[in-house]
């Protein structure tokens, strides 16, 4: 049993850990749609955005979207009388269009958000997209969402691998006893 514990600890120490600054979306190809007047309708089809290399995408001179490693930033600058119409959907959708990312886990409002009236009820997170509905809001503002994707923590991988190793060792030991 001592040998198994030593081997398990050695395996745990040998498994590389990812620093806290690990990337989530950097280098990924995504699309950011502006959808209006419904979730299924987009006035134009955006080009691919490669996270970390693309600047803000402008939307008809009234808004922009920027995606970086861990955030989605939306800026509305349509003027003081701007009203985002109350339709079934009026806003942005960040999409893992090619299905290459781990699933989106959540999107939290960053304290840098300054858009009056924007709250968590306007965010819907699915495994391949994040929907931001700003229908009915007025004026201009800045929305920053912190994005989390399904990347397991390094400690979880270490425990999983160690657990498999210990289970396998126990099964081999038990098989030898019965033989």
Coordinates of N, CA and C in Angstrom, one line a residue:
X1 N 0.8 -1.2 0.0 CA 0.0 0.0 0.0 C 0.9 1.2 0.0
X2 N 2.0 1.2 0.7 CA 2.9 2.3 0.7 C 3.4 2.6 -0.7
X3 N 3.8 1.6 -1.4 CA 4.3 1.8 -2.8 C 3.2 2.4 -3.6
X4 N 2.0 2.0 -3.5 CA 0.9 2.6 -4.3 C 0.8 4.1 -4.0
X5 N 0.9 4.5 -2.7 CA 0.8 5.9 -2.3 C 2.0 6.7 -2.8
X6 N 3.2 6.1 -2.8 CA 4.3 6.8 -3.3 C 4.2 7.0 -4.8
X7 N 3.8 5.9 -5.5 CA 3.6 6.1 -7.0 C 2.5 7.1 -7.3
X8 N 1.4 7.1 -6.5 CA 0.3 8.1 -6.8 C 0.8 9.5 -6.5
X9 N 1.6 9.7 -5.5 CA 2.2 11.0 -5.2 C 3.1 11.5 -6.3
X10 N 3.9 10.5 -6.8 CA 4.9 10.8 -7.9 C 4.1 11.2 -9.1
X11 N 3.0 10.5 -9.4 CA 2.2 10.8 -10.6 C 1.6 12.2 -10.5
X12 N 1.1 12.5 -9.3 CA 0.5 13.8 -9.1 C 1.5 14.9 -9.2
X13 N 2.7 14.7 -8.8 CA 3.8 15.7 -8.9 C 4.2 15.8 -10.4
X14 N 4.1 14.8 -11.1 CA 4.6 14.8 -12.5 C 3.6 15.4 -13.5
X15 N 2.3 15.4 -13.1 CA 1.3 16.0 -14.0 C 1.5 17.5 -14.0
X16 N 1.7 18.1 -15.2 CA 1.9 19.5 -15.3 C 0.6 20.2 -14.9
X17 N 0.7 21.3 -14.2 CA -0.4 22.1 -13.9 C -0.4 23.4 -14.7
X18 N -1.6 23.9 -15.0 CA -1.8 25.1 -15.8 C -1.8 26.3 -14.9
X19 N -1.1 27.3 -15.1 CA -1.1 28.5 -14.3 C -2.4 29.2 -14.3
X20 N -2.7 30.0 -13.3 CA -4.0 30.7 -13.2 C -4.2 31.5 -14.4
X21 N -3.2 31.9 -15.1 CA -3.4 32.7 -16.3 C -3.7 31.9 -17.6
X22 N -4.1 30.7 -17.4 CA -4.4 29.8 -18.5 C -5.4 30.4 -19.5
X23 N -5.3 30.1 -20.7 CA -6.2 30.7 -21.7 C -7.5 29.9 -21.8
X24 N -8.6 30.6 -22.1 CA -9.8 30.0 -22.4 C -10.2 30.0 -23.9
X25 N -10.2 31.2 -24.5 CA -10.6 31.4 -25.8 C -9.5 31.8 -26.8
X26 N -8.3 32.2 -26.3 CA -7.3 32.7 -27.1 C -7.0 31.8 -28.3
X27 N -7.0 32.4 -29.5 CA -6.7 31.6 -30.7 C -8.0 30.9 -31.3
X28 N -9.0 30.8 -30.5 CA -10.3 30.2 -31.0 C -10.9 31.1 -32.1
X29 N -11.7 30.4 -33.0 CA -12.4 31.1 -34.0 C -13.9 31.1 -33.6
X30 N -14.4 32.3 -33.4 CA -15.8 32.5 -33.0 C -16.5 33.5 -34.0
X31 N -17.8 33.6 -33.8 CA -18.6 34.6 -34.5 C -19.4 35.4 -33.5
X32 N -19.6 36.7 -33.8 CA -20.5 37.5 -32.9 C -21.5 38.1 -33.9
X33 N -22.8 37.6 -33.6 CA -23.9 38.1 -34.4 C -24.6 39.2 -33.7
X34 N -25.1 40.1 -34.5 CA -26.1 41.1 -34.0 C -27.5 40.6 -34.5
X35 N -28.3 40.1 -33.6 CA -29.6 39.6 -34.1 C -30.8 40.5 -33.7
X36 N -31.6 40.7 -34.7 CA -32.8 41.6 -34.6 C -33.7 41.3 -35.8
X37 N -34.9 41.3 -35.7 CA -35.8 41.5 -34.5 C -36.1 40.2 -33.8
X38 N -35.4 39.1 -34.1 CA -35.6 37.8 -33.4 C -34.2 37.2 -33.3
X39 N -34.2 36.1 -32.4 CA -32.9 35.4 -32.3 C -32.5 34.7 -33.5
X40 N -33.4 34.4 -34.4 CA -33.0 33.7 -35.6 C -32.7 34.6 -36.8
X41 N -32.8 35.9 -36.6 CA -32.6 36.8 -37.7 C -31.4 37.8 -37.4
X42 N -30.5 37.8 -38.4 CA -29.3 38.7 -38.2 C -29.3 39.6 -39.5
X43 N -29.2 40.9 -39.3 CA -29.1 41.8 -40.5 C -27.9 41.6 -41.4
X44 N -26.8 41.0 -40.9 CA -25.7 40.7 -41.7 C -25.0 39.5 -41.1
X45 N -24.1 38.9 -41.9 CA -23.4 37.7 -41.4 C -22.0 38.1 -41.1
X46 N -21.5 38.0 -39.9 CA -20.2 38.5 -39.5 C -19.1 37.5 -40.0
X47 N -17.9 38.1 -40.2 CA -16.8 37.3 -40.5 C -16.3 36.5 -39.2
X48 N -15.4 35.6 -39.5 CA -14.8 34.9 -38.3 C -14.0 35.9 -37.5
X49 N -14.0 35.7 -36.2 CA -13.2 36.4 -35.3 C -12.2 35.5 -34.6
X50 N -11.0 35.7 -34.8 CA -9.9 34.9 -34.1 C -9.6 35.6 -32.9
X51 N -9.9 35.0 -31.7 CA -9.7 35.6 -30.4 C -8.2 35.9 -30.2
X52 N -8.0 37.1 -29.9 CA -6.6 37.5 -29.6 C -5.9 38.2 -30.7
X53 N -6.5 38.1 -31.9 CA -5.9 38.8 -33.1 C -6.8 39.7 -33.8
X54 N -8.1 39.7 -33.5 CA -9.0 40.6 -34.2 C -9.4 41.7 -33.3
X55 N -9.6 42.9 -33.8 CA -10.0 44.1 -33.1 C -11.5 44.1 -32.9
X56 N -12.1 45.2 -32.5 CA -13.5 45.2 -32.4 C -14.2 45.1 -33.7
X57 N -15.4 44.4 -33.7 CA -16.2 44.3 -34.9 C -17.3 45.4 -34.8
X58 N -17.3 46.2 -35.8 CA -18.3 47.3 -35.8 C -19.6 46.8 -36.4
X59 N -20.7 47.3 -35.9 CA -22.1 46.9 -36.3 C -22.8 48.1 -36.7
X60 N -22.8 48.4 -38.0 CA -23.6 49.5 -38.6 C -23.4 50.9 -38.0
X61 N -22.2 51.1 -37.4 CA -22.0 52.4 -36.7 C -22.7 52.7 -35.4
X62 N -23.4 51.7 -34.9 CA -24.1 51.9 -33.7 C -23.6 51.1 -32.5
X63 N -22.8 50.1 -32.7 CA -22.3 49.2 -31.7 C -21.0 48.5 -32.1
X64 N -20.3 48.0 -31.2 CA -19.1 47.2 -31.5 C -19.1 46.0 -30.5
X65 N -18.4 44.9 -30.9 CA -18.2 43.8 -30.1 C -16.7 43.4 -30.1
X66 N -16.1 43.0 -29.0 CA -14.8 42.6 -28.9 C -14.7 41.3 -28.0
X67 N -14.0 40.3 -28.5 CA -13.9 39.1 -27.8 C -12.4 38.9 -27.5
X68 N -12.1 38.7 -26.2 CA -10.7 38.4 -25.9 C -10.7 37.1 -25.1
X69 N -9.6 36.8 -24.5 CA -9.4 35.5 -23.9 C -10.5 35.0 -23.0
X70 N -11.0 35.9 -22.2 CA -12.0 35.6 -21.1 C -13.2 36.5 -21.1
X71 N -13.3 37.5 -22.0 CA -14.4 38.4 -21.9 C -15.0 38.7 -23.3
X72 N -16.3 39.1 -23.2 CA -17.0 39.6 -24.4 C -17.4 41.0 -24.0
X73 N -17.0 42.0 -24.8 CA -17.2 43.4 -24.5 C -18.1 44.0 -25.6
X74 N -19.2 44.6 -25.2 CA -20.2 45.2 -26.2 C -20.3 46.7 -25.8
X75 N -20.2 47.5 -26.9 CA -20.3 48.9 -26.7 C -21.4 49.5 -27.6
X76 N -22.3 50.2 -27.0 CA -23.4 50.9 -27.8 C -23.1 52.3 -27.8
X77 N -23.0 52.9 -29.0 CA -22.7 54.3 -29.2 C -23.6 54.9 -30.3
X78 N -24.9 54.7 -30.1 CA -25.8 55.1 -31.2 C -26.5 56.4 -30.9
X79 N -26.0 57.2 -29.9 CA -26.5 58.5 -29.7 C -27.4 58.6 -28.5
X80 N -27.7 59.8 -28.0 CA -28.5 59.9 -26.7 C -29.9 59.5 -26.8
X81 N -30.5 59.5 -28.0 CA -31.9 59.1 -28.1 C -32.1 57.7 -28.5
X82 N -31.0 56.9 -28.4 CA -31.1 55.5 -28.9 C -32.0 54.7 -28.0
X83 N -32.9 53.9 -28.6 CA -33.7 53.0 -27.9 C -33.6 51.6 -28.7
X84 N -33.2 50.6 -28.0 CA -33.2 49.3 -28.6 C -34.6 48.7 -28.6
X85 N -35.2 48.5 -29.7 CA -36.6 48.1 -29.8 C -36.9 46.9 -29.0
X86 N -38.1 46.9 -28.5 CA -38.6 45.7 -27.7 C -39.2 44.7 -28.7
X87 N -38.4 43.8 -29.2 CA -38.8 42.8 -30.1 C -38.5 41.5 -29.3
X88 N -38.7 40.3 -30.0 CA -38.4 39.1 -29.3 C -37.0 38.9 -28.9
X89 N -36.0 39.5 -29.7 CA -34.6 39.5 -29.4 C -34.0 40.7 -30.1
X90 N -33.2 41.5 -29.4 CA -32.5 42.6 -29.9 C -31.1 42.6 -29.2
X91 N -30.1 42.0 -29.8 CA -28.8 42.0 -29.1 C -27.8 41.2 -29.8
X92 N -26.8 40.7 -29.0 CA -25.7 40.0 -29.6 C -25.6 38.6 -29.2
X93 N -25.0 37.8 -30.0 CA -24.8 36.3 -29.7 C -23.4 36.0 -30.1
X94 N -22.7 35.5 -29.1 CA -21.3 35.0 -29.3 C -21.5 33.5 -29.5
X95 N -21.0 33.0 -30.7 CA -21.2 31.6 -31.1 C -19.9 30.9 -31.4
X96 N -19.8 29.7 -30.8 CA -18.7 28.8 -31.1 C -19.2 28.1 -32.4
X97 N -19.2 28.8 -33.5 CA -19.8 28.5 -34.8 C -19.3 27.1 -35.3
X98 N -18.0 26.8 -35.1 CA -17.4 25.6 -35.6 C -17.4 24.5 -34.6
X99 N -17.9 24.7 -33.4 CA -17.9 23.7 -32.4 C -16.5 23.2 -31.9
X100 N -15.6 24.1 -31.8 CA -14.2 23.7 -31.4 C -13.9 24.0 -30.0
X101 N -14.7 24.7 -29.3 CA -14.4 25.1 -27.9 C -15.1 24.1 -26.9
X102 N -14.5 24.0 -25.7 CA -15.3 23.4 -24.7 C -16.6 24.1 -24.4
X103 N -17.6 23.5 -23.9 CA -18.9 24.2 -23.8 C -18.8 25.4 -22.8
X104 N -19.6 26.4 -23.2 CA -19.6 27.6 -22.3 C -20.3 27.2 -21.0
X105 N -19.8 27.6 -19.9 CA -20.3 27.3 -18.6 C -21.2 28.4 -18.1
X106 N -20.7 29.7 -18.1 CA -21.5 30.8 -17.7 C -20.8 32.1 -18.2
X107 N -21.5 33.2 -18.0 CA -21.1 34.5 -18.4 C -21.6 35.4 -17.3
X108 N -20.6 36.0 -16.6 CA -20.9 36.9 -15.4 C -20.7 38.3 -15.8
X109 N -21.5 39.2 -15.3 CA -21.3 40.7 -15.6 C -20.1 41.2 -14.8
X110 N -19.2 41.7 -15.6 CA -18.0 42.3 -15.0 C -18.3 43.7 -14.4
X111 N -17.6 44.1 -13.3 CA -17.9 45.4 -12.7 C -17.6 46.6 -13.6
X112 N -16.9 46.4 -14.7 CA -16.7 47.5 -15.7 C -17.9 47.8 -16.5
X113 N -18.9 47.0 -16.4 CA -20.2 47.2 -17.1 C -20.8 48.5 -16.7
X114 N -21.2 49.4 -17.6 CA -21.8 50.7 -17.3 C -23.1 51.0 -17.9
X115 N -23.7 49.9 -18.5 CA -25.0 50.1 -19.3 C -26.1 50.1 -18.3
X116 N -26.8 51.2 -18.1 CA -27.9 51.4 -17.2 C -29.0 50.4 -17.6
X117 N -29.5 49.6 -16.6 CA -30.6 48.7 -16.8 C -30.2 47.3 -17.2
X118 N -28.9 47.1 -17.5 CA -28.5 45.8 -17.9 C -28.2 44.9 -16.7
X119 N -28.8 43.7 -16.7 CA -28.7 42.8 -15.5 C -28.6 41.4 -16.0
X120 N -28.3 40.5 -15.1 CA -28.1 39.0 -15.5 C -29.3 38.4 -16.2
X121 N -30.5 38.9 -16.0 CA -31.7 38.3 -16.7 C -31.6 38.5 -18.2
X122 N -30.7 39.3 -18.7 CA -30.6 39.6 -20.1 C -29.5 38.7 -20.8
X123 N -28.9 37.7 -20.0 CA -27.9 36.8 -20.5 C -28.4 35.4 -20.5
X124 N -28.2 34.7 -21.6 CA -28.6 33.3 -21.7 C -27.3 32.6 -22.2
X125 N -26.9 31.6 -21.4 CA -25.7 30.8 -21.8 C -26.1 29.4 -22.2
X126 N -25.8 29.0 -23.4 CA -26.0 27.6 -23.9 C -24.6 27.0 -24.1
X127 N -24.5 25.8 -24.4 CA -23.2 25.2 -24.5 C -22.4 25.7 -25.7
X128 N -23.0 26.2 -26.7 CA -22.2 26.8 -27.9 C -22.5 28.3 -28.1
X129 N -23.3 28.9 -27.3 CA -23.4 30.4 -27.5 C -23.8 31.1 -26.2
X130 N -23.6 32.4 -26.3 CA -23.9 33.3 -25.2 C -24.8 34.4 -25.8
X131 N -26.0 34.6 -25.3 CA -26.9 35.5 -25.9 C -27.0 36.7 -24.9
X132 N -26.9 37.9 -25.5 CA -27.0 39.1 -24.7 C -28.1 40.0 -25.3
X133 N -29.3 40.1 -24.6 CA -30.5 40.7 -25.1 C -30.6 42.1 -24.5
X134 N -30.4 43.1 -25.2 CA -30.6 44.5 -24.6 C -31.8 45.2 -25.2
X135 N -32.8 44.4 -25.5 CA -34.1 45.0 -26.0 C -34.7 45.9 -25.0
X136 N -35.2 47.0 -25.4 CA -35.9 47.9 -24.5 C -35.0 48.9 -23.7
X137 N -33.7 48.6 -23.8 CA -32.8 49.6 -23.1 C -32.6 50.8 -23.9
X138 N -32.3 51.9 -23.2 CA -32.1 53.2 -23.9 C -30.7 53.7 -23.7
X139 N -30.2 54.6 -24.6 CA -28.9 55.3 -24.4 C -27.8 54.4 -24.9
X140 N -26.6 54.7 -24.3 CA -25.4 54.1 -24.7 C -24.8 53.5 -23.5
X141 N -23.8 52.6 -23.7 CA -23.2 52.0 -22.5 C -22.1 50.9 -22.9
X142 N -21.6 50.4 -21.9 CA -20.5 49.4 -22.0 C -20.8 48.2 -21.3
X143 N -20.9 47.0 -21.9 CA -21.2 45.8 -21.3 C -20.0 44.9 -21.4
X144 N -19.5 44.4 -20.2 CA -18.4 43.4 -20.2 C -18.8 42.2 -19.5
X145 N -18.7 41.0 -20.2 CA -19.1 39.8 -19.6 C -17.8 38.9 -19.4
X146 N -17.6 38.3 -18.2 CA -16.5 37.4 -18.0 C -17.1 36.0 -18.4
X147 N -16.4 35.3 -19.3 CA -16.8 34.1 -19.9 C -16.0 32.9 -19.2
X148 N -16.7 31.9 -18.9 CA -16.1 30.7 -18.4 C -16.5 29.5 -19.3
X149 N -15.5 28.8 -19.7 CA -15.8 27.6 -20.5 C -15.4 26.3 -19.7
X150 N -15.8 25.2 -20.2 CA -15.7 23.9 -19.5 C -14.3 23.4 -19.5
X151 N -13.3 24.1 -18.9 CA -11.9 23.6 -18.8 C -11.7 23.1 -17.4
X152 N -11.5 21.8 -17.3 CA -11.2 21.3 -15.9 C -10.0 21.9 -15.3
X153 N -10.1 22.1 -14.0 CA -9.0 22.6 -13.2 C -7.8 21.5 -13.2
X154 N -6.6 21.9 -13.2 CA -5.5 21.0 -13.2 C -5.5 20.0 -12.0
X155 N -6.0 20.5 -10.9 CA -6.1 19.7 -9.7 C -7.1 18.6 -9.9
X156 N -8.2 18.8 -10.7 CA -9.2 17.8 -11.0 C -8.5 16.7 -11.8
X157 N -7.8 17.1 -12.8 CA -7.1 16.1 -13.7 C -6.1 15.3 -12.8
X158 N -5.4 15.9 -12.0 CA -4.4 15.2 -11.1 C -5.1 14.2 -10.2
X159 N -6.2 14.6 -9.6 CA -7.0 13.7 -8.8 C -7.6 12.5 -9.6
X160 N -8.1 12.8 -10.8 CA -8.7 11.8 -11.6 C -7.6 10.8 -12.0
X161 N -6.5 11.2 -12.5 CA -5.4 10.3 -12.9 C -4.9 9.5 -11.7
X162 N -4.8 10.1 -10.6 CA -4.3 9.4 -9.4 C -5.3 8.4 -9.0
X163 N -6.6 8.7 -9.0 CA -7.7 7.8 -8.7 C -7.7 6.6 -9.6
X164 N -7.5 6.8 -10.9 CA -7.5 5.7 -11.9 C -6.3 4.8 -11.6
X165 N -5.1 5.4 -11.3 CA -3.9 4.7 -10.9 C -4.1 3.8 -9.7
X166 N -4.7 4.4 -8.7 CA -4.9 3.6 -7.4 C -5.9 2.5 -7.6
X167 N -7.0 2.8 -8.4 CA -8.0 1.8 -8.7 C -7.3 0.6 -9.5
X168 N -6.6 0.9 -10.5 CA -5.9 -0.1 -11.3 C -5.0 -0.9 -10.4
X169 N -4.2 -0.3 -9.6 CA -3.2 -1.0 -8.7 C -4.0 -1.9 -7.7
X170 N -5.1 -1.4 -7.2 CA -5.9 -2.3 -6.2 C -6.5 -3.5 -7.0
X171 N -6.9 -3.3 -8.2 CA -7.5 -4.4 -9.0 C -6.4 -5.4 -9.3
X172 N -5.2 -5.0 -9.7 CA -4.1 -5.9 -10.0 C -3.7 -6.7 -8.7
X173 N -3.7 -6.0 -7.6 CA -3.3 -6.7 -6.3 C -4.4 -7.7 -6.0
X174 N -5.6 -7.4 -6.1 CA -6.7 -8.3 -5.8 C -6.7 -9.5 -6.7
X175 N -6.4 -9.3 -8.0 CA -6.3 -10.4 -9.0 C -5.2 -11.3 -8.6
X176 N -4.0 -10.8 -8.2 CA -2.9 -11.6 -7.8 C -3.2 -12.5 -6.6
X177 N -4.0 -11.9 -5.6 CA -4.3 -12.7 -4.4 C -5.2 -13.9 -4.8
X178 N -6.2 -13.6 -5.7 CA -7.1 -14.7 -6.0 C -6.5 -15.7 -7.0
X179 N -5.4 -15.4 -7.6 CA -4.7 -16.4 -8.5 C -3.9 -17.4 -7.8

